[in-house]
Every structure is written in C-alpha cells, then in structure tokens.
PDB file of C-alpha atoms in Angstrom:
ATOM      1  CA  MET A  26      49.785 121.701  97.714  1.00 42.00           C
ATOM      2  CA  LYS A  27      50.830 121.318  94.091  1.00 43.00           C
ATOM      3  CA  SER A  28      52.947 124.487  94.171  1.00 46.00           C
ATOM      4  CA  GLU A  29      54.588 123.361  97.449  1.00 46.00           C
ATOM      5  CA  LEU A  30      55.492 119.984  95.945  1.00 44.00           C
ATOM      6  CA  LYS A  31      56.922 121.714  92.884  1.00 46.00           C
ATOM      7  CA  ARG A  32      58.967 124.045  95.097  1.00 46.00           C
ATOM      8  CA  ASN A  33      60.320 121.112  97.113  1.00 46.00           C
ATOM      9  CA  TYR A  34      61.465 119.318  93.971  1.00 45.00           C
ATOM     10  CA  SER A  35      63.124 122.408  92.514  1.00 46.00           C
ATOM     11  CA  GLU A  36      64.964 123.621  95.618  1.00 59.00           C
ATOM     12  CA  ASN A  37      67.717 121.727  97.404  1.00 67.00           C
ATOM     13  CA  PRO A  38      68.950 122.782 100.847  1.00 75.00           C
ATOM     14  CA  THR A  39      72.044 124.997 100.978  1.00 82.00           C
ATOM     15  CA  GLU A  40      73.323 123.023 103.968  1.00 84.00           C
ATOM     16  CA  PHE A  41      72.722 119.776 105.843  1.00 89.00           C
ATOM     17  CA  VAL A  42      72.518 119.055 109.556  1.00 87.00           C
ATOM     18  CA  LEU A  43      74.562 116.006 110.588  1.00 88.00           C
ATOM     19  CA  ILE A  44      72.583 114.245 113.297  1.00 85.00           C
ATOM     20  CA  GLY A  45      75.516 111.999 114.172  1.00 81.00           C
ATOM     21  CA  PHE A  46      75.234 109.797 117.253  1.00 83.00           C
ATOM     22  CA  ARG A  47      72.142 110.378 119.381  1.00 80.00           C
ATOM     23  CA  THR A  48      73.826 110.609 122.764  1.00 80.00           C
ATOM     24  CA  SER A  49      74.194 112.995 125.705  1.00 81.00           C
ATOM     25  CA  PRO A  50      76.810 115.820 125.638  1.00 81.00           C
ATOM     26  CA  GLU A  51      78.990 113.847 128.058  1.00 84.00           C
ATOM     27  CA  VAL A  52      79.045 110.823 125.748  1.00 85.00           C
ATOM     28  CA  GLN A  53      79.786 113.139 122.815  1.00 86.00           C
ATOM     29  CA  ILE A  54      82.988 114.214 124.589  1.00 89.00           C
ATOM     30  CA  VAL A  55      83.958 110.576 125.137  1.00 90.00           C
ATOM     31  CA  LEU A  56      83.301 109.822 121.461  1.00 89.00           C
ATOM     32  CA  PHE A  57      85.350 112.861 120.476  1.00 92.00           C
ATOM     33  CA  LEU A  58      88.337 111.585 122.475  1.00 94.00           C
ATOM     34  CA  MET A  59      87.968 108.049 121.084  1.00 92.00           C
ATOM     35  CA  PHE A  60      87.748 109.287 117.486  1.00 92.00           C
ATOM     36  CA  LEU A  61      90.706 111.631 118.025  1.00 94.00           C
ATOM     37  CA  ILE A  62      92.930 108.897 119.479  1.00 94.00           C
ATOM     38  CA  ILE A  63      92.028 106.428 116.723  1.00 93.00           C
ATOM     39  CA  TYR A  64      92.582 109.056 114.018  1.00 93.00           C
ATOM     40  CA  LEU A  65      95.994 110.057 115.425  1.00 94.00           C
ATOM     41  CA  ILE A  66      97.075 106.402 115.627  1.00 92.00           C
ATOM     42  CA  THR A  67      95.873 105.922 112.040  1.00 92.00           C
ATOM     43  CA  VAL A  68      97.853 108.866 110.720  1.00 93.00           C
ATOM     44  CA  LEU A  69     101.008 108.139 112.743  1.00 91.00           C
ATOM     45  CA  GLY A  70     100.902 104.407 111.969  1.00 89.00           C
ATOM     46  CA  ASN A  71     100.561 104.895 108.221  1.00 91.00           C
ATOM     47  CA  ILE A  72     103.170 107.672 108.129  1.00 92.00           C
ATOM     48  CA  SER A  73     105.522 105.303 109.973  1.00 86.00           C
ATOM     49  CA  MET A  74     104.924 102.674 107.285  1.00 86.00           C
ATOM     50  CA  LEU A  75     105.696 105.228 104.576  1.00 89.00           C
ATOM     51  CA  ILE A  76     108.931 106.255 106.302  1.00 87.00           C
ATOM     52  CA  VAL A  77     110.109 102.691 106.983  1.00 85.00           C
ATOM     53  CA  ILE A  78     109.496 101.608 103.389  1.00 86.00           C
ATOM     54  CA  LYS A  79     111.206 104.755 102.094  1.00 87.00           C
ATOM     55  CA  ILE A  80     114.412 104.470 104.112  1.00 85.00           C
ATOM     56  CA  ASP A  81     114.947 100.690 103.962  1.00 79.00           C
ATOM     57  CA  SER A  82     116.304  99.723 100.550  1.00 78.00           C
ATOM     58  CA  ARG A  83     115.305  96.073 101.082  1.00 80.00           C
ATOM     59  CA  LEU A  84     111.665  97.174 100.888  1.00 80.00           C
ATOM     60  CA  HIS A  85     112.049  98.910  97.524  1.00 85.00           C
ATOM     61  CA  THR A  86     110.034  96.235  95.743  1.00 87.00           C
ATOM     62  CA  PRO A  87     106.722  96.334  93.858  1.00 89.00           C
ATOM     63  CA  MET A  88     104.730  94.938  96.804  1.00 86.00           C
ATOM     64  CA  TYR A  89     105.946  97.632  99.184  1.00 87.00           C
ATOM     65  CA  PHE A  90     105.444 100.286  96.508  1.00 92.00           C
ATOM     66  CA  PHE A  91     101.789  99.239  96.474  1.00 91.00           C
ATOM     67  CA  LEU A  92     101.684  99.195 100.290  1.00 88.00           C
ATOM     68  CA  GLN A  93     103.017 102.758 100.327  1.00 90.00           C
ATOM     69  CA  ASN A  94     100.115 103.812  98.151  1.00 94.00           C
ATOM     70  CA  LEU A  95      97.736 101.857 100.383  1.00 91.00           C
ATOM     71  CA  SER A  96      99.000 103.766 103.438  1.00 91.00           C
ATOM     72  CA  CYS A  97      98.528 107.062 101.588  1.00 94.00           C
ATOM     73  CA  LEU A  98      94.948 106.114 100.753  1.00 94.00           C
ATOM     74  CA  ASP A  99      94.243 105.119 104.375  1.00 92.00           C
ATOM     75  CA  ILE A 100      95.453 108.533 105.549  1.00 93.00           C
ATOM     76  CA  CYS A 101      93.499 110.357 102.844  1.00 93.00           C
ATOM     77  CA  TYR A 102      90.082 108.796 103.246  1.00 88.00           C
ATOM     78  CA  SER A 103      90.268 108.953 107.032  1.00 91.00           C
ATOM     79  CA  THR A 104      91.238 112.635 106.826  1.00 93.00           C
ATOM     80  CA  VAL A 105      88.330 113.402 104.507  1.00 93.00           C
ATOM     81  CA  ILE A 106      85.895 112.373 107.275  1.00 91.00           C
ATOM     82  CA  ALA A 107      87.567 112.492 110.700  1.00 91.00           C
ATOM     83  CA  PRO A 108      88.361 116.236 111.171  1.00 91.00           C
ATOM     84  CA  LYS A 109      84.804 117.316 110.298  1.00 90.00           C
ATOM     85  CA  THR A 110      83.363 114.566 112.502  1.00 90.00           C
ATOM     86  CA  LEU A 111      85.565 115.665 115.418  1.00 91.00           C
ATOM     87  CA  ALA A 112      84.393 119.260 114.941  1.00 88.00           C
ATOM     88  CA  THR A 113      80.721 118.257 114.978  1.00 87.00           C
ATOM     89  CA  PHE A 114      81.157 116.436 118.302  1.00 87.00           C
ATOM     90  CA  LEU A 115      82.074 119.765 119.925  1.00 84.00           C
ATOM     91  CA  SER A 116      79.658 121.964 117.981  1.00 81.00           C
ATOM     92  CA  LYS A 117      76.049 122.769 118.799  1.00 79.00           C
ATOM     93  CA  GLU A 118      75.246 123.503 115.157  1.00 78.00           C
ATOM     94  CA  LYS A 119      76.306 120.321 113.386  1.00 83.00           C
ATOM     95  CA  LYS A 120      76.075 121.736 109.888  1.00 87.00           C
ATOM     96  CA  ILE A 121      77.862 121.115 106.612  1.00 88.00           C
ATOM     97  CA  PHE A 122      77.315 123.170 103.464  1.00 90.00           C
ATOM     98  CA  TYR A 123      75.801 121.470 100.409  1.00 89.00           C
ATOM     99  CA  ASN A 124      78.965 121.972  98.313  1.00 90.00           C
ATOM    100  CA  GLY A 125      81.140 120.849 101.219  1.00 91.00           C
ATOM    101  CA  CYS A 126      78.994 117.722 101.534  1.00 91.00           C
ATOM    102  CA  ALA A 127      79.406 117.000  97.816  1.00 92.00           C
ATOM    103  CA  MET A 128      83.199 117.441  98.054  1.00 94.00           C
ATOM    104  CA  GLN A 129      83.432 115.214 101.129  1.00 94.00           C
ATOM    105  CA  PHE A 130      81.343 112.568  99.382  1.00 93.00           C
ATOM    106  CA  PHE A 131      83.427 112.741  96.181  1.00 95.00           C
ATOM    107  CA  PHE A 132      86.843 112.420  97.826  1.00 95.00           C
ATOM    108  CA  PHE A 133      85.715 109.718 100.246  1.00 92.00           C
ATOM    109  CA  ALA A 134      84.299 107.637  97.376  1.00 90.00           C
ATOM    110  CA  LEU A 135      87.470 108.330  95.356  1.00 94.00           C
ATOM    111  CA  PHE A 136      89.940 107.162  98.005  1.00 94.00           C
ATOM    112  CA  LEU A 137      87.878 104.220  99.263  1.00 89.00           C
ATOM    113  CA  GLY A 138      87.116 103.015  95.726  1.00 89.00           C
ATOM    114  CA  THR A 139      90.769 103.366  94.720  1.00 93.00           C
ATOM    115  CA  GLU A 140      91.800 101.292  97.743  1.00 90.00           C
ATOM    116  CA  GLY A 141      89.482  98.501  96.612  1.00 88.00           C
ATOM    117  CA  PHE A 142      91.078  98.431  93.158  1.00 90.00           C
ATOM    118  CA  LEU A 143      94.576  98.674  94.655  1.00 92.00           C
ATOM    119  CA  LEU A 144      93.941  95.611  96.821  1.00 88.00           C
ATOM    120  CA  ALA A 145      93.135  93.704  93.626  1.00 88.00           C
ATOM    121  CA  VAL A 146      96.450  94.932  92.160  1.00 91.00           C
ATOM    122  CA  ILE A 147      98.309  93.729  95.277  1.00 88.00           C
ATOM    123  CA  ALA A 148      96.669  90.308  94.925  1.00 86.00           C
ATOM    124  CA  TYR A 149      97.843  90.164  91.302  1.00 88.00           C
ATOM    125  CA  ASP A 150     101.353  91.165  92.422  1.00 88.00           C
ATOM    126  CA  CYS A 151     101.428  88.264  94.915  1.00 84.00           C
ATOM    127  CA  PHE A 152     100.148  85.910  92.212  1.00 84.00           C
ATOM    128  CA  SER A 153     102.896  87.010  89.796  1.00 86.00           C
ATOM    129  CA  ALA A 154     105.632  86.720  92.438  1.00 83.00           C
ATOM    130  CA  ILE A 155     104.655  83.224  93.597  1.00 82.00           C
ATOM    131  CA  CYS A 156     103.116  81.591  90.522  1.00 82.00           C
ATOM    132  CA  SER A 157     105.299  83.161  87.798  1.00 82.00           C
ATOM    133  CA  PRO A 158     108.603  84.032  89.530  1.00 81.00           C
ATOM    134  CA  PHE A 159     110.687  83.879  86.325  1.00 83.00           C
ATOM    135  CA  LEU A 160     108.428  86.410  84.572  1.00 83.00           C
ATOM    136  CA  TYR A 161     107.891  88.568  87.667  1.00 85.00           C
ATOM    137  CA  ALA A 162     110.523  91.193  86.775  1.00 84.00           C
ATOM    138  CA  MET A 163     108.860  91.702  83.390  1.00 84.00           C
ATOM    139  CA  HIS A 164     105.271  91.681  84.704  1.00 83.00           C
ATOM    140  CA  MET A 165     106.057  94.027  87.593  1.00 89.00           C
ATOM    141  CA  SER A 166     108.536  96.470  86.107  1.00 90.00           C
ATOM    142  CA  GLN A 167     108.669  99.982  87.542  1.00 90.00           C
ATOM    143  CA  GLN A 168     106.602 101.267  84.626  1.00 92.00           C
ATOM    144  CA  ALA A 169     104.024  98.485  84.986  1.00 92.00           C
ATOM    145  CA  CYS A 170     103.630  99.194  88.720  1.00 93.00           C
ATOM    146  CA  ALA A 171     103.118 102.899  88.044  1.00 94.00           C
ATOM    147  CA  HIS A 172     100.484 102.072  85.418  1.00 95.00           C
ATOM    148  CA  LEU A 173      98.652  99.716  87.782  1.00 94.00           C
ATOM    149  CA  VAL A 174      98.530 102.344  90.536  1.00 95.00           C
ATOM    150  CA  ALA A 175      97.426 105.020  88.067  1.00 96.00           C
ATOM    151  CA  GLY A 176      94.756 102.663  86.762  1.00 95.00           C
ATOM    152  CA  SER A 177      93.469 102.123  90.310  1.00 94.00           C
ATOM    153  CA  TYR A 178      93.124 105.877  90.794  1.00 95.00           C
ATOM    154  CA  ILE A 179      91.420 106.308  87.418  1.00 95.00           C
ATOM    155  CA  CYS A 180      88.897 103.548  88.197  1.00 92.00           C
ATOM    156  CA  GLY A 181      88.327 105.022  91.661  1.00 92.00           C
ATOM    157  CA  CYS A 182      87.788 108.464  90.134  1.00 94.00           C
ATOM    158  CA  ILE A 183      85.281 107.151  87.583  1.00 91.00           C
ATOM    159  CA  ASN A 184      83.390 105.363  90.351  1.00 88.00           C
ATOM    160  CA  SER A 185      83.404 108.524  92.475  1.00 91.00           C
ATOM    161  CA  MET A 186      82.202 110.769  89.646  1.00 92.00           C
ATOM    162  CA  ILE A 187      79.324 108.414  88.818  1.00 87.00           C
ATOM    163  CA  GLN A 188      78.238 108.078  92.461  1.00 86.00           C
ATOM    164  CA  THR A 189      78.583 111.805  93.196  1.00 90.00           C
ATOM    165  CA  GLY A 190      76.829 112.813  89.972  1.00 87.00           C
ATOM    166  CA  PHE A 191      73.952 110.405  90.621  1.00 84.00           C
ATOM    167  CA  THR A 192      73.538 111.258  94.309  1.00 85.00           C
ATOM    168  CA  PHE A 193      73.718 115.040  94.008  1.00 85.00           C
ATOM    169  CA  SER A 194      71.460 115.154  90.955  1.00 82.00           C
ATOM    170  CA  LEU A 195      68.657 113.991  93.251  1.00 78.00           C
ATOM    171  CA  CYS A 196      66.199 116.408  94.813  1.00 79.00           C
ATOM    172  CA  PHE A 197      66.028 116.396  98.588  1.00 77.00           C
ATOM    173  CA  CYS A 198      62.548 117.922  98.978  1.00 72.00           C
ATOM    174  CA  GLY A 199      63.732 120.635 101.342  1.00 63.00           C
ATOM    175  CA  GLU A 200      64.847 118.074 103.942  1.00 65.00           C
ATOM    176  CA  LYS A 201      68.276 118.813 105.405  1.00 82.00           C
ATOM    177  CA  ARG A 202      68.795 116.431 108.345  1.00 85.00           C
ATOM    178  CA  LEU A 203      71.266 113.644 107.560  1.00 85.00           C
ATOM    179  CA  ASP A 204      71.025 110.720 109.972  1.00 84.00           C
ATOM    180  CA  HIS A 205      74.785 110.149 109.949  1.00 85.00           C
ATOM    181  CA  PHE A 206      78.042 111.748 111.107  1.00 87.00           C
ATOM    182  CA  PHE A 207      79.253 112.448 107.548  1.00 89.00           C
ATOM    183  CA  CYS A 208      77.785 112.769 104.048  1.00 89.00           C
ATOM    184  CA  ASP A 209      77.227 109.091 103.411  1.00 85.00           C
ATOM    185  CA  VAL A 210      75.341 107.963 100.322  1.00 82.00           C
ATOM    186  CA  LEU A 211      72.798 105.926 102.308  1.00 80.00           C
ATOM    187  CA  ALA A 212      71.863 108.917 104.471  1.00 83.00           C
ATOM    188  CA  LEU A 213      71.546 111.138 101.380  1.00 84.00           C
ATOM    189  CA  LEU A 214      69.372 108.613  99.555  1.00 80.00           C
ATOM    190  CA  LYS A 215      67.114 108.385 102.584  1.00 81.00           C
ATOM    191  CA  ILE A 216      66.150 112.089 102.385  1.00 82.00           C
ATOM    192  CA  SER A 217      65.864 112.239  98.594  1.00 79.00           C
ATOM    193  CA  CYS A 218      62.453 112.751  97.012  1.00 75.00           C
ATOM    194  CA  VAL A 219      62.717 109.499  95.067  1.00 66.00           C
ATOM    195  CA  VAL A 220      64.690 106.785  96.835  1.00 59.00           C
ATOM    196  CA  ASN A 221      66.302 104.407  94.358  1.00 58.00           C
ATOM    197  CA  GLU A 222      68.977 102.125  95.766  1.00 60.00           C
ATOM    198  CA  MET A 223      69.406 100.091  92.598  1.00 65.00           C
ATOM    199  CA  VAL A 224      72.030 102.349  90.988  1.00 64.00           C
ATOM    200  CA  LEU A 225      74.089 102.270  94.193  1.00 66.00           C
ATOM    201  CA  PHE A 226      73.588  98.518  94.566  1.00 68.00           C
ATOM    202  CA  ILE A 227      74.510  97.726  90.941  1.00 71.00           C
ATOM    203  CA  LEU A 228      77.604  99.955  90.942  1.00 69.00           C
ATOM    204  CA  SER A 229      78.846  98.708  94.326  1.00 70.00           C
ATOM    205  CA  ALA A 230      78.145  95.083  93.420  1.00 70.00           C
ATOM    206  CA  PHE A 231      79.949  95.486  90.069  1.00 75.00           C
ATOM    207  CA  ILE A 232      83.089  96.932  91.703  1.00 76.00           C
ATOM    208  CA  ILE A 233      83.100  94.376  94.511  1.00 74.00           C
ATOM    209  CA  ILE A 234      82.448  91.398  92.205  1.00 78.00           C
ATOM    210  CA  THR A 235      85.123  92.359  89.633  1.00 81.00           C
ATOM    211  CA  THR A 236      87.848  93.144  92.171  1.00 81.00           C
ATOM    212  CA  THR A 237      86.913  90.200  94.388  1.00 78.00           C
ATOM    213  CA  THR A 238      87.127  87.862  91.380  1.00 83.00           C
ATOM    214  CA  VAL A 239      90.704  89.026  90.694  1.00 83.00           C
ATOM    215  CA  ILE A 240      91.575  88.627  94.385  1.00 81.00           C
ATOM    216  CA  LEU A 241      90.006  85.177  94.797  1.00 81.00           C
ATOM    217  CA  VAL A 242      91.508  83.789  91.574  1.00 84.00           C
ATOM    218  CA  SER A 243      94.936  85.199  92.486  1.00 82.00           C
ATOM    219  CA  TYR A 244      94.938  83.816  96.022  1.00 79.00           C
ATOM    220  CA  GLY A 245      93.447  80.542  94.819  1.00 81.00           C
ATOM    221  CA  CYS A 246      96.367  80.075  92.413  1.00 83.00           C
ATOM    222  CA  ILE A 247      98.791  81.128  95.154  1.00 78.00           C
ATOM    223  CA  LEU A 248      97.354  78.537  97.543  1.00 77.00           C
ATOM    224  CA  SER A 249      97.623  75.830  94.890  1.00 79.00           C
ATOM    225  CA  THR A 250     101.257  76.755  94.200  1.00 78.00           C
ATOM    226  CA  VAL A 251     102.189  76.982  97.888  1.00 74.00           C
ATOM    227  CA  LEU A 252     100.788  73.532  98.638  1.00 73.00           C
ATOM    228  CA  LYS A 253     103.179  72.109  96.034  1.00 74.00           C
ATOM    229  CA  ILE A 254     106.230  73.564  97.807  1.00 69.00           C
ATOM    230  CA  PRO A 255     108.043  70.628  99.487  1.00 70.00           C
ATOM    231  CA  SER A 256     109.794  72.752 102.122  1.00 65.00           C
ATOM    232  CA  THR A 257     107.760  73.558 105.254  1.00 64.00           C
ATOM    233  CA  LYS A 258     109.891  76.678 105.762  1.00 61.00           C
ATOM    234  CA  GLY A 259     109.128  77.813 102.215  1.00 58.00           C
ATOM    235  CA  LYS A 260     105.409  77.352 102.762  1.00 60.00           C
ATOM    236  CA  SER A 261     105.544  79.257 106.027  1.00 65.00           C
ATOM    237  CA  LYS A 262     107.406  82.202 104.486  1.00 62.00           C
ATOM    238  CA  THR A 263     104.983  82.446 101.559  1.00 63.00           C
ATOM    239  CA  PHE A 264     101.901  82.236 103.779  1.00 66.00           C
ATOM    240  CA  SER A 265     103.427  84.886 106.061  1.00 64.00           C
ATOM    241  CA  THR A 266     103.815  87.246 103.115  1.00 63.00           C
ATOM    242  CA  CYS A 267     100.261  86.795 101.855  1.00 69.00           C
ATOM    243  CA  SER A 268      98.329  86.364 105.104  1.00 72.00           C
ATOM    244  CA  SER A 269      98.584  90.029 106.095  1.00 70.00           C
ATOM    245  CA  LEU A 270      97.225  91.105 102.712  1.00 73.00           C
ATOM    246  CA  ILE A 271      94.386  88.567 102.895  1.00 75.00           C
ATOM    247  CA  THR A 272      93.475  89.923 106.343  1.00 76.00           C
ATOM    248  CA  VAL A 273      93.334  93.503 105.031  1.00 77.00           C
ATOM    249  CA  VAL A 274      91.208  92.441 102.048  1.00 77.00           C
ATOM    250  CA  SER A 275      88.793  90.487 104.246  1.00 77.00           C
ATOM    251  CA  LEU A 276      88.314  93.373 106.682  1.00 78.00           C
ATOM    252  CA  LEU A 277      87.678  96.050 104.055  1.00 79.00           C
ATOM    253  CA  TYR A 278      85.576  94.027 101.622  1.00 75.00           C
ATOM    254  CA  GLY A 279      83.544  92.425 104.402  1.00 75.00           C
ATOM    255  CA  THR A 280      82.457  95.748 105.900  1.00 77.00           C
ATOM    256  CA  VAL A 281      81.936  97.544 102.562  1.00 73.00           C
ATOM    257  CA  PHE A 282      79.859  94.670 101.178  1.00 71.00           C
ATOM    258  CA  PHE A 283      77.771  94.545 104.338  1.00 70.00           C
ATOM    259  CA  MET A 284      77.326  98.329 104.146  1.00 69.00           C
ATOM    260  CA  TYR A 285      76.597  99.069 100.489  1.00 67.00           C
ATOM    261  CA  ALA A 286      76.241  95.957  98.333  1.00 60.00           C
ATOM    262  CA  GLN A 287      73.049  94.546  99.781  1.00 59.00           C
ATOM    263  CA  PRO A 288      69.488  95.703  99.110  1.00 56.00           C
ATOM    264  CA  GLY A 289      67.824  97.286 102.143  1.00 55.00           C
ATOM    265  CA  ALA A 290      71.057  98.681 103.600  1.00 53.00           C
ATOM    266  CA  ILE A 291      69.449 102.117 103.714  1.00 51.00           C
ATOM    267  CA  SER A 292      66.890 101.051 106.326  1.00 55.00           C
ATOM    268  CA  SER A 293      69.207 100.859 109.349  1.00 65.00           C
ATOM    269  CA  PRO A 294      71.041 104.178 109.965  1.00 67.00           C
ATOM    270  CA  GLU A 295      72.378 103.227 113.404  1.00 71.00           C
ATOM    271  CA  LYS A 296      73.924 100.030 112.029  1.00 74.00           C
ATOM    272  CA  SER A 297      75.367 102.058 109.132  1.00 76.00           C
ATOM    273  CA  LYS A 298      77.091 104.447 111.550  1.00 82.00           C
ATOM    274  CA  ILE A 299      78.773 101.634 113.460  1.00 81.00           C
ATOM    275  CA  ILE A 300      79.967  99.912 110.282  1.00 82.00           C
ATOM    276  CA  ALA A 301      81.159 103.265 108.920  1.00 82.00           C
ATOM    277  CA  VAL A 302      83.345 103.760 112.011  1.00 85.00           C
ATOM    278  CA  VAL A 303      84.910 100.345 111.336  1.00 84.00           C
ATOM    279  CA  TYR A 304      85.914 100.944 107.712  1.00 80.00           C
ATOM    280  CA  MET A 305      86.543 104.690 108.106  1.00 82.00           C
ATOM    281  CA  LEU A 306      88.834 104.633 111.165  1.00 85.00           C
ATOM    282  CA  ILE A 307      89.354 101.141 112.619  1.00 87.00           C
ATOM    283  CA  ILE A 308      90.570  99.410 109.445  1.00 86.00           C
ATOM    284  CA  PRO A 309      93.016 102.197 108.419  1.00 88.00           C
ATOM    285  CA  MET A 310      94.357 102.095 111.988  1.00 88.00           C
ATOM    286  CA  LEU A 311      94.766  98.298 111.927  1.00 84.00           C
ATOM    287  CA  ASN A 312      96.353  98.068 108.472  1.00 82.00           C
ATOM    288  CA  PRO A 313      99.881  99.208 109.474  1.00 81.00           C
ATOM    289  CA  LEU A 314      99.689  96.998 112.569  1.00 79.00           C
ATOM    290  CA  ILE A 315      98.761  94.012 110.411  1.00 77.00           C
ATOM    291  CA  TYR A 316     101.650  94.703 108.021  1.00 71.00           C
ATOM    292  CA  SER A 317     104.178  95.125 110.822  1.00 65.00           C
ATOM    293  CA  LEU A 318     103.063  92.275 113.090  1.00 58.00           C
ATOM    294  CA  ARG A 319     102.450  89.670 110.383  1.00 58.00           C
ATOM    295  CA  ASN A 320     105.278  90.545 108.000  1.00 64.00           C
ATOM    296  CA  ARG A 321     108.831  89.573 108.930  1.00 66.00           C
ATOM    297  CA  GLU A 322     110.462  91.997 106.481  1.00 65.00           C
ATOM    298  CA  VAL A 323     108.571  94.984 107.886  1.00 67.00           C
ATOM    299  CA  LYS A 324     109.344  93.927 111.478  1.00 63.00           C
ATOM    300  CA  ASN A 325     113.042  93.725 110.664  1.00 66.00           C
ATOM    301  CA  ALA A 326     112.925  97.106 108.927  1.00 67.00           C
ATOM    302  CA  LEU A 327     111.173  98.659 111.941  1.00 63.00           C
ATOM    303  CA  LYS A 328     113.813  97.259 114.306  1.00 65.00           C
ATOM    304  CA  LYS A 329     116.566  98.559 112.057  1.00 67.00           C
ATOM    305  CA  THR A 330     114.974 102.014 111.947  1.00 63.00           C
ATOM    306  CA  LEU A 331     114.512 102.159 115.720  1.00 60.00           C
ATOM    307  CA  LEU A 332     118.091 101.030 116.358  1.00 60.00           C
ATOM    308  CA  ARG A 333     119.325 103.840 114.120  1.00 60.00           C
ATOM    309  CA  LYS A 334     117.550 106.396 116.285  1.00 54.00           C
ATOM    310  CA  ILE A 335     118.802 105.012 119.613  1.00 52.00           C
ATOM    311  CA  PRO A 336     122.147 106.683 120.383  1.00 52.00           C
ATOM    312  CA  SER A 337     124.968 104.334 121.278  1.00 50.00           C
ATOM    313  CA  HIS A 338     126.991 104.930 124.465  1.00 48.00           C
TER     314      HIS A 338
END
C-alpha cells in the first residue's frame, strides 16, 4: 500500500481523457454542429471587426486600436479550445497528451487573462477621453497605447505562467479522467492528489479585484462627468460610446468571477462546463455584435465597407 501510494505521487499520467458532456452519440453530433457554428461566427465576426477598423481611417483612434487587440484575443482564446473540443465530439478516444494539456492551459490562461487587463485599459481610455479631453492626446499617444497593450500581455503572461506552473507541479495520483471538455484548472485540481483551491482563488480574486477597481473608478468618473453635460444629445453620444464596453466587461467578468473567484467552484463540474461555454465561445461571438449594434461609428463604417463591395450599375 505504501509503495503504491509512493508510485502514484511520483508518476503523472502521460495523457488525459476528456469526459466532456455526458450525452448520447446523437446529442454529441448536435453539440458538434452548435459549437462549430458558434466558433465560425466568432472567427468571422472578429475578423470583420479587424478589417473594418483597418480600412476605415475614421476608426484609427486609440479606442479602436484597443478593440482590434480585443478581437484578436477573442479569436485566439476561442481557437485554443474550440478545434480540440470539436475533434473530441467526433472521436471515440477523447484523449489529450499531458504536454498538449499544459500548452492548452497556458495559452488559454494567457489570452483570457490578457483580455481582462485589456478591458481595464479600455476603461482608462474612455476615462481619459471623457474626463480629461484636453490631455487625451498626451495620455493616449501612439507610444502610450502600445505600452498599455504590451503591459496587458505581460501581465497576462505572468498570470498564465504562475497558474500553469502551480497546476502542473501537482501530482495527479495516476488519475487521468478530466470531467470537462478541455484542460480547465478546476477539472485538473479535482484529480490532483492534494486539492488546494486557495492559490487559484487568491490569484483570480487579485486579478479581478485590481482590474475591476480600475474599471469601476473609470466608469464612475465617466458617469459623473456625463451627468454634468447640459446637452441631451451629448449625453446620449457619450453613453452610446461607453455602453457597449460596459456590456462586454459585465459579461466577461460576471462569468469568470462566478467560475473561478469563489470558493467551492470546483465542486460542480456540470455547472463549470456550461459557464465555460459562455465565456469561451458565446462572449467572443457576441463581442463584435455588441460593438457593431451599439456603436454608431462602427455601424457607419460597416455600411461604408459594404457599399464599397456592392458594384454600382
């Protein structure tokens, strides 16, 4: 018994089995089609945003520079998970190698964490544009914007390295069945020899609290400034600009907080899978729709782009 326990602690599995959704083969096909359609809409929608912002000179501003990076991140972190998930729906052996699992985990944490920091940067950009318009050009110079984006990636990378290093330094006691459809930290912690959620909880809570503080303070100052605008049209235009970003922030932070930043999140794998679908595929799919439907400048740019492609007779 003692030697078996020692062996279990010293040997990690070379591969994991992704249990995924416990459904019949017929339902698996339906899920495959749903995931595929959502993923394609996500990729096409965000690529469209990138193209529209690129070709319309009126959108060559700091805010849309940040939105371009946000679209890139949405494509990246969806692509880290979706193709492998689609393959497992059609495969009888739903396996992923240990190193492949670690890579998937690292890049997913990198892109999702970076998006959280970038949303805080976007909130600061809105704050500077509305509350300090005369200093905006200095605060949001091309160099400053590049530094803010680079800083978001650096913070996301540090977060990812810490989470990946902590999670994959654990021993998994020979267990190799992950009750999830990708290598999620909660599923990995569940099969580890010593389950300790506190590191995950503290790190997630720290990131969410710091970025949320920046976002709330920024939008609080924006709201205070907007309410002082005498013109109803001016208020409407400002709220229109910020409302889409507030919606995106609320969707992402709400699901991520519910998923990772509460003790006991590890205990409900089925709930985790549903929430993961929301922030992994649904939110990246909705983001370009939110920008285009709730932002007058993007709607005008889309119309202009479409009119260019329609031949005149």
